[in-house]
mmCIF file of C-alpha atoms in Angstrom:
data_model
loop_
_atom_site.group_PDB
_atom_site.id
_atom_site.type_symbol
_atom_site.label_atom_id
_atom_site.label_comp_id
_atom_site.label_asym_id
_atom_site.label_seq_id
_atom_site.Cartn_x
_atom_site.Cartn_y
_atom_site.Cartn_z
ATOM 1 C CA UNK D 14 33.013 -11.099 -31.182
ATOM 2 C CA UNK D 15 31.406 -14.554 -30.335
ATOM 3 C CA UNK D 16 31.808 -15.576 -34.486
ATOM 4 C CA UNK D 17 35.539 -14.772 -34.073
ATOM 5 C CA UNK D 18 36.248 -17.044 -31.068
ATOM 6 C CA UNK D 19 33.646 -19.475 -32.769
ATOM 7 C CA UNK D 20 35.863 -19.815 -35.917
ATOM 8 C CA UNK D 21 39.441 -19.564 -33.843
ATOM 9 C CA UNK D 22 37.891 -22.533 -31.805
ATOM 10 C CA UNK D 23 35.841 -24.420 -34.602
ATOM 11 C CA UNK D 24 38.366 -27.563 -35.903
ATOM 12 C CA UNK D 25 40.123 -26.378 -39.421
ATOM 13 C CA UNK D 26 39.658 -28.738 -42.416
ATOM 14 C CA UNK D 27 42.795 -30.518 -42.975
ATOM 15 C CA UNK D 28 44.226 -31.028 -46.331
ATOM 16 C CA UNK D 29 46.952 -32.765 -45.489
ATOM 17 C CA UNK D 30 46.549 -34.621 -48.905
ATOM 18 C CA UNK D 31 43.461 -36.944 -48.433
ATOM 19 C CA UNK D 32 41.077 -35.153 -50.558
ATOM 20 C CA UNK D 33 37.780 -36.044 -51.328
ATOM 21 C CA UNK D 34 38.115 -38.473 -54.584
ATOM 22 C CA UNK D 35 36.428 -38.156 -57.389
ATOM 23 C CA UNK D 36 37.732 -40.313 -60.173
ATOM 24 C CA UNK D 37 39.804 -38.363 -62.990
ATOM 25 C CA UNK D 38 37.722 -39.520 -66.063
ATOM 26 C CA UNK D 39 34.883 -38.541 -63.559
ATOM 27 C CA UNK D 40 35.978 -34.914 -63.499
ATOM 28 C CA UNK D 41 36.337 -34.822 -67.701
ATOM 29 C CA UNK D 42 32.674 -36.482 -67.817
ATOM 30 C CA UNK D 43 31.658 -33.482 -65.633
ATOM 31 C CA UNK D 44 33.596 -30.712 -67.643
ATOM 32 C CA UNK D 45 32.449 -32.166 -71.014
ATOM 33 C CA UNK D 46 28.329 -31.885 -69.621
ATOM 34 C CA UNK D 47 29.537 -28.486 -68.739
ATOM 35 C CA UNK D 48 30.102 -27.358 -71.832
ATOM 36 C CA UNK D 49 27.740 -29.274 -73.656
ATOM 37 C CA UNK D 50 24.939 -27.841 -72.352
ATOM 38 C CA UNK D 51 25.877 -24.678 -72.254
ATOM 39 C CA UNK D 52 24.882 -21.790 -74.921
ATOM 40 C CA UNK D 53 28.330 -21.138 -76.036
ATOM 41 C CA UNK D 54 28.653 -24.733 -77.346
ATOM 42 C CA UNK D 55 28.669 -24.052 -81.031
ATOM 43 C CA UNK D 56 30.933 -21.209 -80.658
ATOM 44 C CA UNK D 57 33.101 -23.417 -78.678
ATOM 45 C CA UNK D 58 33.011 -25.841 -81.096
ATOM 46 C CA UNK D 59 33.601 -23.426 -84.367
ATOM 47 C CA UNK D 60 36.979 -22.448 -82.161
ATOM 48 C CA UNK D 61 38.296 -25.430 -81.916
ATOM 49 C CA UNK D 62 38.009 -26.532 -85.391
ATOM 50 C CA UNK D 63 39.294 -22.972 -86.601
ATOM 51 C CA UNK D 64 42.772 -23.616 -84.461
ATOM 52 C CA UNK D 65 42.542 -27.505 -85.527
ATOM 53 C CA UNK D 66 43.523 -26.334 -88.914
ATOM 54 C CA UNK D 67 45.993 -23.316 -87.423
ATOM 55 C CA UNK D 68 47.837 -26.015 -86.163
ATOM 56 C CA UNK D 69 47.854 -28.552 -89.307
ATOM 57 C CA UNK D 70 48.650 -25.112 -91.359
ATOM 58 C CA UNK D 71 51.978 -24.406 -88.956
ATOM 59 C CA UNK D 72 53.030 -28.194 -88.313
ATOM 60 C CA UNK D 73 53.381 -28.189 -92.650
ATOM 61 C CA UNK D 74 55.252 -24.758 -92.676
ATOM 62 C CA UNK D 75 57.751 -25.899 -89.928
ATOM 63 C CA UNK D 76 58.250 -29.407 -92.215
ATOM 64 C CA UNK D 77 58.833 -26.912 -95.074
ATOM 65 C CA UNK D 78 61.399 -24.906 -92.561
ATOM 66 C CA UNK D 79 63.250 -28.093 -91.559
ATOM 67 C CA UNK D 80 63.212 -28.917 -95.518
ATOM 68 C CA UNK D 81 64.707 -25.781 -96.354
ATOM 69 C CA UNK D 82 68.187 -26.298 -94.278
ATOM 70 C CA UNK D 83 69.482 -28.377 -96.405
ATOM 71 C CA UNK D 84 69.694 -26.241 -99.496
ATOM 72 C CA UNK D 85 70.373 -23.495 -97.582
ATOM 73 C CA UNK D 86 73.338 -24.662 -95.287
ATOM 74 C CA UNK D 87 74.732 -26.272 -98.467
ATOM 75 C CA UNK D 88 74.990 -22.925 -100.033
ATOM 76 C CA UNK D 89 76.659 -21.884 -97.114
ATOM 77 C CA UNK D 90 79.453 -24.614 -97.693
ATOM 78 C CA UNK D 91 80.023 -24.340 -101.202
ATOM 79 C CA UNK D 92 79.758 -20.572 -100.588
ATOM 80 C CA UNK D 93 77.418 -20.310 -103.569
ATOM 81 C CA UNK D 94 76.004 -16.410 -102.753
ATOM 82 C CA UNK D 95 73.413 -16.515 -105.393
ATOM 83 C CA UNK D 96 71.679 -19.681 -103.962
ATOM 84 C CA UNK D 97 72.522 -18.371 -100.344
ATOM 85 C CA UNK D 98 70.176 -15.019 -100.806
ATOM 86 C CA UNK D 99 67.593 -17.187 -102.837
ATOM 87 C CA UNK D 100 67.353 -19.459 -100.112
ATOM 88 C CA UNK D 101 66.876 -16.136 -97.188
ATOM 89 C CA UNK D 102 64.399 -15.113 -99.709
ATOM 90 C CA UNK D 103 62.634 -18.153 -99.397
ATOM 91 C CA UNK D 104 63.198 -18.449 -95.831
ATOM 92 C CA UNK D 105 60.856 -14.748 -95.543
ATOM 93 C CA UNK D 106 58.340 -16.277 -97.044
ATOM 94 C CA UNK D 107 58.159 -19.258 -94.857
ATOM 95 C CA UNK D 108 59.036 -17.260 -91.459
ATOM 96 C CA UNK D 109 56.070 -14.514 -92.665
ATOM 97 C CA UNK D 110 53.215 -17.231 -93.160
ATOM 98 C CA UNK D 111 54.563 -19.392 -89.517
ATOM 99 C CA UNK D 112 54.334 -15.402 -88.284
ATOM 100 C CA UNK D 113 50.476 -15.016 -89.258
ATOM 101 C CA UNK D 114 49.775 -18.450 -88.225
ATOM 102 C CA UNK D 115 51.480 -17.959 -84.780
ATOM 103 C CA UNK D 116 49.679 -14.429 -84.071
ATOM 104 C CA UNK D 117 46.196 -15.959 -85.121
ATOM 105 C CA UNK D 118 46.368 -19.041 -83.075
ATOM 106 C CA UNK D 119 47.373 -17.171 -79.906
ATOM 107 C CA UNK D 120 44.256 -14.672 -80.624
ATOM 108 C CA UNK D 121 41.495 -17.732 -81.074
ATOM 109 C CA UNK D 122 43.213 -19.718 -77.861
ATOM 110 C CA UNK D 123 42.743 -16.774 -76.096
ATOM 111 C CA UNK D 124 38.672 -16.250 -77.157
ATOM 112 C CA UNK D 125 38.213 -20.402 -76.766
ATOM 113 C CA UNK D 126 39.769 -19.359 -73.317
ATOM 114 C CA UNK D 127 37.500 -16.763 -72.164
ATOM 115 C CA UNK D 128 34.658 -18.657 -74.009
ATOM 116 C CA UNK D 129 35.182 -21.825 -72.387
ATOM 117 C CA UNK D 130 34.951 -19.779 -69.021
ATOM 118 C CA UNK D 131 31.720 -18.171 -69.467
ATOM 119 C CA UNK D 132 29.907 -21.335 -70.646
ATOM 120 C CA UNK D 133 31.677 -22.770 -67.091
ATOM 121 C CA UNK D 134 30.598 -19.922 -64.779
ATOM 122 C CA UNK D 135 26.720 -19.387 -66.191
ATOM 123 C CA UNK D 136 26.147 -23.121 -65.339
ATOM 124 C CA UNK D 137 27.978 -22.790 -61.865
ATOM 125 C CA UNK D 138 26.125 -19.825 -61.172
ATOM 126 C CA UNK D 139 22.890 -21.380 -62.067
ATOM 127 C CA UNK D 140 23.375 -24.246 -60.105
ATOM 128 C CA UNK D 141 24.751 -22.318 -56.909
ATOM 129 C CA UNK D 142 21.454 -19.701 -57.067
ATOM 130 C CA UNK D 143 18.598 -21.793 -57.885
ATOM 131 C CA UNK D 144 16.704 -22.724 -55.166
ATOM 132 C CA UNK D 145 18.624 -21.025 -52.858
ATOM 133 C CA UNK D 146 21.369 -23.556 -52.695
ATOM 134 C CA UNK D 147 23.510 -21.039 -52.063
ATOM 135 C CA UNK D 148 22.484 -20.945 -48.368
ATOM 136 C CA UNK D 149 22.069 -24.219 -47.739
ATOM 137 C CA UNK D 150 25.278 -25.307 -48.638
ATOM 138 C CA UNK D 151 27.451 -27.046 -45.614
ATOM 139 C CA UNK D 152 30.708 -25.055 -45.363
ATOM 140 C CA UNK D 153 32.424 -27.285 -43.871
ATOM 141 C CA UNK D 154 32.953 -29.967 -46.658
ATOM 142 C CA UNK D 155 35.864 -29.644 -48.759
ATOM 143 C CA UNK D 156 33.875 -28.807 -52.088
ATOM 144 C CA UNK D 157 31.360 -26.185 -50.541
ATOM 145 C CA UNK D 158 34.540 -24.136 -48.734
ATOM 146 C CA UNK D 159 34.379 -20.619 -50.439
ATOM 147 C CA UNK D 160 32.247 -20.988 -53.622
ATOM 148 C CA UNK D 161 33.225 -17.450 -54.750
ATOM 149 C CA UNK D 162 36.953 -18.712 -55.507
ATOM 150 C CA UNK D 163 35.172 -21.435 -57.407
ATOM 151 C CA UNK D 164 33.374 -19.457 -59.284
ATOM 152 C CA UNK D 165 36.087 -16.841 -59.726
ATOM 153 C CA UNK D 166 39.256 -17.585 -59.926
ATOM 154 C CA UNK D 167 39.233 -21.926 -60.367
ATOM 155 C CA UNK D 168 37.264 -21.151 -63.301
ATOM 156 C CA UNK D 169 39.579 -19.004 -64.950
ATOM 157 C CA UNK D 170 42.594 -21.298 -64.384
ATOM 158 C CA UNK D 171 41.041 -24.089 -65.368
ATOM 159 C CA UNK D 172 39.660 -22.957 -68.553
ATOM 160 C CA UNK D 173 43.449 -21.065 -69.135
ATOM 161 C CA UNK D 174 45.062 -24.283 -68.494
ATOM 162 C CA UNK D 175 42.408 -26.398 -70.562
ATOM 163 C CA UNK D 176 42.480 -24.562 -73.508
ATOM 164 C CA UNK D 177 46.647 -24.555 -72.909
ATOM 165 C CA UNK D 178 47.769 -28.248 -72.250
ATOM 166 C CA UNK D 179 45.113 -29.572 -74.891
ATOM 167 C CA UNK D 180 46.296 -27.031 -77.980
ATOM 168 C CA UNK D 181 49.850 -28.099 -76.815
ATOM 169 C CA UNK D 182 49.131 -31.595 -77.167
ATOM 170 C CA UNK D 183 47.381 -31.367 -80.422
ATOM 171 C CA UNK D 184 50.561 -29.346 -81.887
ATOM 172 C CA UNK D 185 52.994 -31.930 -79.709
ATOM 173 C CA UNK D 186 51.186 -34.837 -81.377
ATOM 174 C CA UNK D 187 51.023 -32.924 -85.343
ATOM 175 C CA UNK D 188 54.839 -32.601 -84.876
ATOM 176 C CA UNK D 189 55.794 -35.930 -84.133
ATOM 177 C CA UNK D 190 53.992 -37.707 -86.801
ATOM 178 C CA UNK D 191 55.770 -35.165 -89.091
ATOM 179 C CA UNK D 192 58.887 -35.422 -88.543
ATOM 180 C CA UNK D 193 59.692 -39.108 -87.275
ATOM 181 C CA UNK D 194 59.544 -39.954 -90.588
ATOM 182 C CA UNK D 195 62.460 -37.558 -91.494
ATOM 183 C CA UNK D 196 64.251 -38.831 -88.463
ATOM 184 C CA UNK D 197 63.699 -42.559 -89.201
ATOM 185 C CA UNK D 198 64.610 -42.018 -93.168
ATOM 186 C CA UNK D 199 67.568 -40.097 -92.128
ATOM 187 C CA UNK D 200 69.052 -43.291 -89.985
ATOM 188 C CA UNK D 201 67.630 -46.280 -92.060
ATOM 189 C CA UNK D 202 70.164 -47.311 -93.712
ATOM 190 C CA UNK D 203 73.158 -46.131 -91.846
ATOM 191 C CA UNK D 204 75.451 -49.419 -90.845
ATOM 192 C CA UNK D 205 77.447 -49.011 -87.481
ATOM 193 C CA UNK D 206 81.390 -50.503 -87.502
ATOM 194 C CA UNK D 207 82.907 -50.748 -84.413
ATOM 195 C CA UNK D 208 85.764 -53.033 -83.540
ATOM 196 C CA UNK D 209 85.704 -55.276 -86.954
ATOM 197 C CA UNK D 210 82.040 -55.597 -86.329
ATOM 198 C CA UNK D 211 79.287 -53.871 -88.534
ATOM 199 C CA UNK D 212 75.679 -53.499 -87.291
ATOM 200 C CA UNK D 213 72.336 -51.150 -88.019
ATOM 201 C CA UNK D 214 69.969 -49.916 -86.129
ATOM 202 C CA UNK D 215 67.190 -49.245 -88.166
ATOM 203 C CA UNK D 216 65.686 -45.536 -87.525
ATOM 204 C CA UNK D 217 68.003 -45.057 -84.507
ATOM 205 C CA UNK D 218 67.678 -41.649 -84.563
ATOM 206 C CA UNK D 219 64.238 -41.952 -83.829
ATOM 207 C CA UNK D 220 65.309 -44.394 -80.809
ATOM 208 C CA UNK D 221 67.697 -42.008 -79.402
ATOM 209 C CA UNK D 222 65.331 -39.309 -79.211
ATOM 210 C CA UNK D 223 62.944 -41.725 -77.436
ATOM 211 C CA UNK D 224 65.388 -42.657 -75.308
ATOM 212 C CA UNK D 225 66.526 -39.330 -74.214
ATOM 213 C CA UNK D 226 62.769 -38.022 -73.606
ATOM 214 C CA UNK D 227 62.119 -41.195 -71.750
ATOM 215 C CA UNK D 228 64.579 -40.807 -69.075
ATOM 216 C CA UNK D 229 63.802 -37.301 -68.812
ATOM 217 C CA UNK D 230 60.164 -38.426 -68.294
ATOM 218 C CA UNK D 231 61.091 -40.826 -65.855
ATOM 219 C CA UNK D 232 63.209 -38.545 -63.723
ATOM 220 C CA UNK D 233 59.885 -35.642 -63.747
ATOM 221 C CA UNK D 234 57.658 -38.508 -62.753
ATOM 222 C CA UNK D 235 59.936 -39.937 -60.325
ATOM 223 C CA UNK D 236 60.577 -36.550 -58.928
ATOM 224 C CA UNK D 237 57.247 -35.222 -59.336
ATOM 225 C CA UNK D 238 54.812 -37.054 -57.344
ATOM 226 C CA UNK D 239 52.512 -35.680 -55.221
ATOM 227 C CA UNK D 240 52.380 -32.429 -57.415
ATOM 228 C CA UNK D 241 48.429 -32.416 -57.527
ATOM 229 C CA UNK D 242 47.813 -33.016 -54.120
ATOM 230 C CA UNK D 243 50.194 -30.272 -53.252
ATOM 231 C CA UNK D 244 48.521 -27.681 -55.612
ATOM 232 C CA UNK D 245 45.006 -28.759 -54.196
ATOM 233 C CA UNK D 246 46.030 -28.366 -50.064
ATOM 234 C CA UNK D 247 47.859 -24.840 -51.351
ATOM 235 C CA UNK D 248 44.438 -23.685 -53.458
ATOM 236 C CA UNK D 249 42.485 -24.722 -50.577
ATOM 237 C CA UNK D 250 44.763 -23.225 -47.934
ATOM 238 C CA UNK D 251 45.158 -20.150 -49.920
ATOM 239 C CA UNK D 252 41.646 -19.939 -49.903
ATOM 240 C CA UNK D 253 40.314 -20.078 -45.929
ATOM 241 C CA UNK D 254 43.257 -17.672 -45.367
ATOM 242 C CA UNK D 255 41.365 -15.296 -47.395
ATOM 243 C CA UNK D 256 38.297 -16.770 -45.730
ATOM 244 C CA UNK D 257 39.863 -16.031 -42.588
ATOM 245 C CA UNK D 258 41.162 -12.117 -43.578
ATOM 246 C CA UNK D 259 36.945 -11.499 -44.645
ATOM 247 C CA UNK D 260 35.987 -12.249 -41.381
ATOM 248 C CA UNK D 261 38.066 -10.311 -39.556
ATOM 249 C CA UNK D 262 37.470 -7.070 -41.726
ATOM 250 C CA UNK D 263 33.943 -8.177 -41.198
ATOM 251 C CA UNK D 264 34.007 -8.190 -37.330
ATOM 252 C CA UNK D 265 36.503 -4.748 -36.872
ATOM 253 C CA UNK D 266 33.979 -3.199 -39.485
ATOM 254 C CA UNK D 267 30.783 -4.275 -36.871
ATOM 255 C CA UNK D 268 32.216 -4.851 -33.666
ATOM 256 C CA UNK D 269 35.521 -3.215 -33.051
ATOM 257 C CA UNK D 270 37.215 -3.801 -30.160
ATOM 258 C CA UNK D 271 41.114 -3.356 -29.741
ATOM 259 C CA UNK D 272 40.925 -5.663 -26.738
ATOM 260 C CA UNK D 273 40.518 -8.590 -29.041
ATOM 261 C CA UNK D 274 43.838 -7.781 -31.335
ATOM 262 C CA UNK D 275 45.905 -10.458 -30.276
ATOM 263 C CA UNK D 276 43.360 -12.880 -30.795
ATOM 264 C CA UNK D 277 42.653 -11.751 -34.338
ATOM 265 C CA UNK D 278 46.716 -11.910 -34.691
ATOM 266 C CA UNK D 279 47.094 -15.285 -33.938
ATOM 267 C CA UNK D 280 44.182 -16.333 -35.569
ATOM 268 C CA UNK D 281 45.478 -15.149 -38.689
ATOM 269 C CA UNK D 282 49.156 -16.167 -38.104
ATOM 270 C CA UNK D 283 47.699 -19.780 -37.339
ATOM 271 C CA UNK D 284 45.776 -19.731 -40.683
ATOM 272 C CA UNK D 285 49.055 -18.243 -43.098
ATOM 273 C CA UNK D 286 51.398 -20.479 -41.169
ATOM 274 C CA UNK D 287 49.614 -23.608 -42.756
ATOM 275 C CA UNK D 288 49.623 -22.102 -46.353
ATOM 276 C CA UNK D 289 53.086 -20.964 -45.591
ATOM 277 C CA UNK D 290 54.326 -24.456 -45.534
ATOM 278 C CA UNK D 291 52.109 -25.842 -48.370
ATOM 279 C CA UNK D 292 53.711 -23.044 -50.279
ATOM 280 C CA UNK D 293 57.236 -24.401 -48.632
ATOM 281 C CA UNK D 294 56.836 -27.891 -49.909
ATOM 282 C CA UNK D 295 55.643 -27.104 -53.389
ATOM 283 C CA UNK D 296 58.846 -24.339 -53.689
ATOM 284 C CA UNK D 297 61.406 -27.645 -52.759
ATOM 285 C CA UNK D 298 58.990 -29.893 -55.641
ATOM 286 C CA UNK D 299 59.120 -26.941 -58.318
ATOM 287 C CA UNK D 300 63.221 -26.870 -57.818
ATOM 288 C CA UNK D 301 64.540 -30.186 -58.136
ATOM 289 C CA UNK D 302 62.059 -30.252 -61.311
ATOM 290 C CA UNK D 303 63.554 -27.399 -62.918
ATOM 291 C CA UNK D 304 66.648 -29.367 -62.207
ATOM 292 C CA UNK D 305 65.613 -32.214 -64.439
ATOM 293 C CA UNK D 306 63.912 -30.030 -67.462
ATOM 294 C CA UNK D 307 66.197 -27.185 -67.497
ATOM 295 C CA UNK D 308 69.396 -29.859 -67.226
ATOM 296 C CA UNK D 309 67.418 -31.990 -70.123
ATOM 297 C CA UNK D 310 66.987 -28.487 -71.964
ATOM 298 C CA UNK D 311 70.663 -27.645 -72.098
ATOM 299 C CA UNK D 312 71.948 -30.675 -72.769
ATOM 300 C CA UNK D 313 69.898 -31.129 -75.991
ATOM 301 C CA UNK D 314 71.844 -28.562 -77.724
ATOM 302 C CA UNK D 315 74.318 -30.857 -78.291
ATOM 303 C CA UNK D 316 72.259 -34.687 -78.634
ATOM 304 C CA UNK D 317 70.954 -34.768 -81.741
ATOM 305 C CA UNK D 318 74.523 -33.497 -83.198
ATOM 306 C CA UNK D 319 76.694 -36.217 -81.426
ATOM 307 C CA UNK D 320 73.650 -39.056 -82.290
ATOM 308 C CA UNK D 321 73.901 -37.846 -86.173
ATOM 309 C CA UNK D 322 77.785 -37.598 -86.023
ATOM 310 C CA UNK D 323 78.367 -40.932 -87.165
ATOM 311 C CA UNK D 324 76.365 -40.940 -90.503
ATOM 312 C CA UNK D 325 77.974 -37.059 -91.092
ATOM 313 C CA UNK D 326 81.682 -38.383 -90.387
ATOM 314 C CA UNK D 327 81.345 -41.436 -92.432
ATOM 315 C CA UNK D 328 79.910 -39.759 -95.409
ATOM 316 C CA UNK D 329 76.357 -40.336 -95.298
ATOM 317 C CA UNK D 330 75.264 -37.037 -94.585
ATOM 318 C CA UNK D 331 76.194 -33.180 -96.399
ATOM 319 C CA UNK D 332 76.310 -30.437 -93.909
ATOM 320 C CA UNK D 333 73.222 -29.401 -95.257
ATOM 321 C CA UNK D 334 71.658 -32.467 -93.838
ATOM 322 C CA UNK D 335 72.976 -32.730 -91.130
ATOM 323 C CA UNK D 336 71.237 -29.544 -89.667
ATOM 324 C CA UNK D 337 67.842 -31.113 -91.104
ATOM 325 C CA UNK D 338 68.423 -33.829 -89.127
ATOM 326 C CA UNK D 339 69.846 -31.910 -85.895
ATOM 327 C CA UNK D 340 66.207 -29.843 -86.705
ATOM 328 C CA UNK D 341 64.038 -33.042 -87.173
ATOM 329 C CA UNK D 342 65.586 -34.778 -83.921
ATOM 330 C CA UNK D 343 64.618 -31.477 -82.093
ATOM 331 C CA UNK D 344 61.352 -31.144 -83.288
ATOM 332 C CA UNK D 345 60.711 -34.605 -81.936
ATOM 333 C CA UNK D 346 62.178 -33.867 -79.113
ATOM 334 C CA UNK D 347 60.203 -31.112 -78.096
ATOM 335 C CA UNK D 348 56.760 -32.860 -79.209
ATOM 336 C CA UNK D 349 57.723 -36.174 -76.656
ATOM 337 C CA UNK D 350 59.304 -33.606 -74.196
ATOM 338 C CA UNK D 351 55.579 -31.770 -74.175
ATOM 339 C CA UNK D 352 54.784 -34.253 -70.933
ATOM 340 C CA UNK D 353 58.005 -33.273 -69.488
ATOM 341 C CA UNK D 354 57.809 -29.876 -69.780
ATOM 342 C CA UNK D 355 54.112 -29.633 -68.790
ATOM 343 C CA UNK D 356 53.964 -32.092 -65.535
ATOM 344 C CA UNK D 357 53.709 -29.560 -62.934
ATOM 345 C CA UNK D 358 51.102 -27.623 -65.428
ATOM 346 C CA UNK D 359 48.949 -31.204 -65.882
ATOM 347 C CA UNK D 360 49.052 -30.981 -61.853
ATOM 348 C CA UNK D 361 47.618 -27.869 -61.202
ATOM 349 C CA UNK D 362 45.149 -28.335 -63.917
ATOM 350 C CA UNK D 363 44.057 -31.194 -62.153
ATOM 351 C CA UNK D 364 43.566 -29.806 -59.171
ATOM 352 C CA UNK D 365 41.459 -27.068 -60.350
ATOM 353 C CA UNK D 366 39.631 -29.376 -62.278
ATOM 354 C CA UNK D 367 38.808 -31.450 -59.074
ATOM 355 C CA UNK D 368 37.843 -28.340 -57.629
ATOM 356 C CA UNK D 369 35.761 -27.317 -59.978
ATOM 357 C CA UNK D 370 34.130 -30.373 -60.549
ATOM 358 C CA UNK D 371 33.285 -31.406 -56.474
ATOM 359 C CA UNK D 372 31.175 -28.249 -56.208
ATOM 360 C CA UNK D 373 29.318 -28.721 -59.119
ATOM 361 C CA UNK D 374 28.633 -32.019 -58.273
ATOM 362 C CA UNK D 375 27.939 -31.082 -54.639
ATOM 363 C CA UNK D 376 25.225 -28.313 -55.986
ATOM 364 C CA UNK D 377 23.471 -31.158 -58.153
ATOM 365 C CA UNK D 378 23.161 -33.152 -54.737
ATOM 366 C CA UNK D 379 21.283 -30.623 -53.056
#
């Protein structure tokens, strides 16, 4: 019972935010040697260039798709049936090849997933057993506490969420070089009148979409701070709770003795009540985020309709273009909204990264 009242006694690391630093570009120096070196390398490699052109392949088909409203939504006004069932026959063969392409690049993000994992864990594991290291190891520093969830579970989100954000940047970034061009010819020449005054804005589509993303952006960051500390104290906390539930099985397994229950209760109540308000602060963070992306969300239902309204009322536009345009705007939208929509993601990727990246750095210091 002496390791029980050693641990209940022994000072708890406190992640009350001030984590050990290592700088962020750092961490991707560390991640890239990672996979370098490792055996999967060319596989990894072959992957990535397989769902580099998945991604060029479905950015042109949805181009295509935006294309194809205008003669189809002009069919629907002049309530030409012929050209209306050409243009859903059309629209099958479009919606069939973005089908394939959609189906194949979830399977190969998947495998660069699981690959990128197994190139990660054979070098931790490598590192952690040679030379006994293993043993050695300090517990108490923040990158040696509980190797197995390193090895485990840290590298299985991080490899998840590596293989996630970066294939939805890639497709974030194809998408808005495509279609800001359709956005900006759409608005180029349109003049403004307003109150015996006349005025353009060249490309002000393009503008208002920035616009909109941008505050959204502003309101996520503004809102958002502090998300990767939270997620590290909560993956750490999480972690010497289990810590803490091991030992105990470990010590009723070897020396049971129901004198010492209350002990072991507030022992573990002690360690849960810490992740309990982690988990507490990141709950209040998460909401008033979805306030800002879900709000944003909604709303741009209706943006791109009232920002194209004045080149469709005044002529400039057939209905037909019009939903290209409402298409193009959210297209763009969604590519500069990728940040947005991914901030508390890029967090916890972060923090898993740091994770990941201390203890491999603390085995090469050994």
């Amino acid at each position: 019972m002496e390791e029980i009242v050693s641990v209940q006694n022994q000072q708890a690391p406190q992640h009350d935010g001030h984590l050990p630093d290592i700088p962020f570009f750092t961490q991707l120096g560390i991640l890239r040697r990672l996979l370098n070196s490792s055996e999967e390398f060319l596989k990894l490699a072959a992957l990535s260039a397989v769902l580099l052109f998945i991604l060029l392949a479905t950015a042109y088909g949805q181009v295509t798709l935006n294309q194809w409203n205008v003669p189809f939504y002009n069919a629907i006004e002049q309530r030409d049936v012929p050209e209306f069932i050409r243009q859903l026959k059309i629209f099958v063969f479009i919606a069939a090849g973005l089908l394939i392409l959609n189906v194949a690049q979830n399977w190969f993000q998947q495998t660069l997933s699981v690959m990128m994992r197994k190139a990660i864990v054979k070098n931790l594991i490598n590192c952690w057993l040679h030379g006994n290291k293993a043993s050695k190891l300090d517990k108490s520093g923040f990158y040696a506490q509980n190797p197995d969830q390193r090895i485990h579970q840290d590298t299985r989100q991080l490899a998840d969420s590596t293989t996630g954000l970066t294939i939805g940047f890639i497709q974030s970034s194809i998408l808005l070089f495509s279609f800001i061009g359709i956005l900006w010819n759409v608005s180029e020449g349109f003049v403004f009148h307003y109150n015996g005054y006349a005025f353009s804005l060249p490309g002000y589509m393009v503008w208002a979409a920035i616009l909109y993303v941008g505050i959204a952006s502003a309101l996520s960051r503004l809102v958002g701070r502090g998300l990767v500390r939270l997620n590290a104290a909560r993956e750490a906390q999480e972690a010497e709770f289990r810590a803490a539930l091991v030992t105990i099985i470990s010590e009723n397994d070897n020396y049971p003795m129901a004198n010492e229950s209350e002990r072991k209760i507030g022992f573990l109540r002690s360690k849960f009540q810490g992740l309990y308000f982690s988990i507490k602060k990141l709950i209040f963070m998460e909401t008033n985020l979805t306030w800002i992306s879900s709000g944003f969300g909604w709303m741009a239902i209706v943006v791109p309709i009232l920002a194209a309204a004045p080149i469709y009322f005044s002529g400039g536009l057939n209905f037909g273009g019009l939903m290209m345009t409402v298409g193009a705007f959210n297209q763009v939208y969604s590519a500069l909204r990728w940040y947005v929509n991914n901030y508390q993601a890029i967090a916890e990727w972060r923090a898993h990264l740091l994770r990941i990246t201390g203890f491999h750095t603390l085995l090469l210091t050994e």
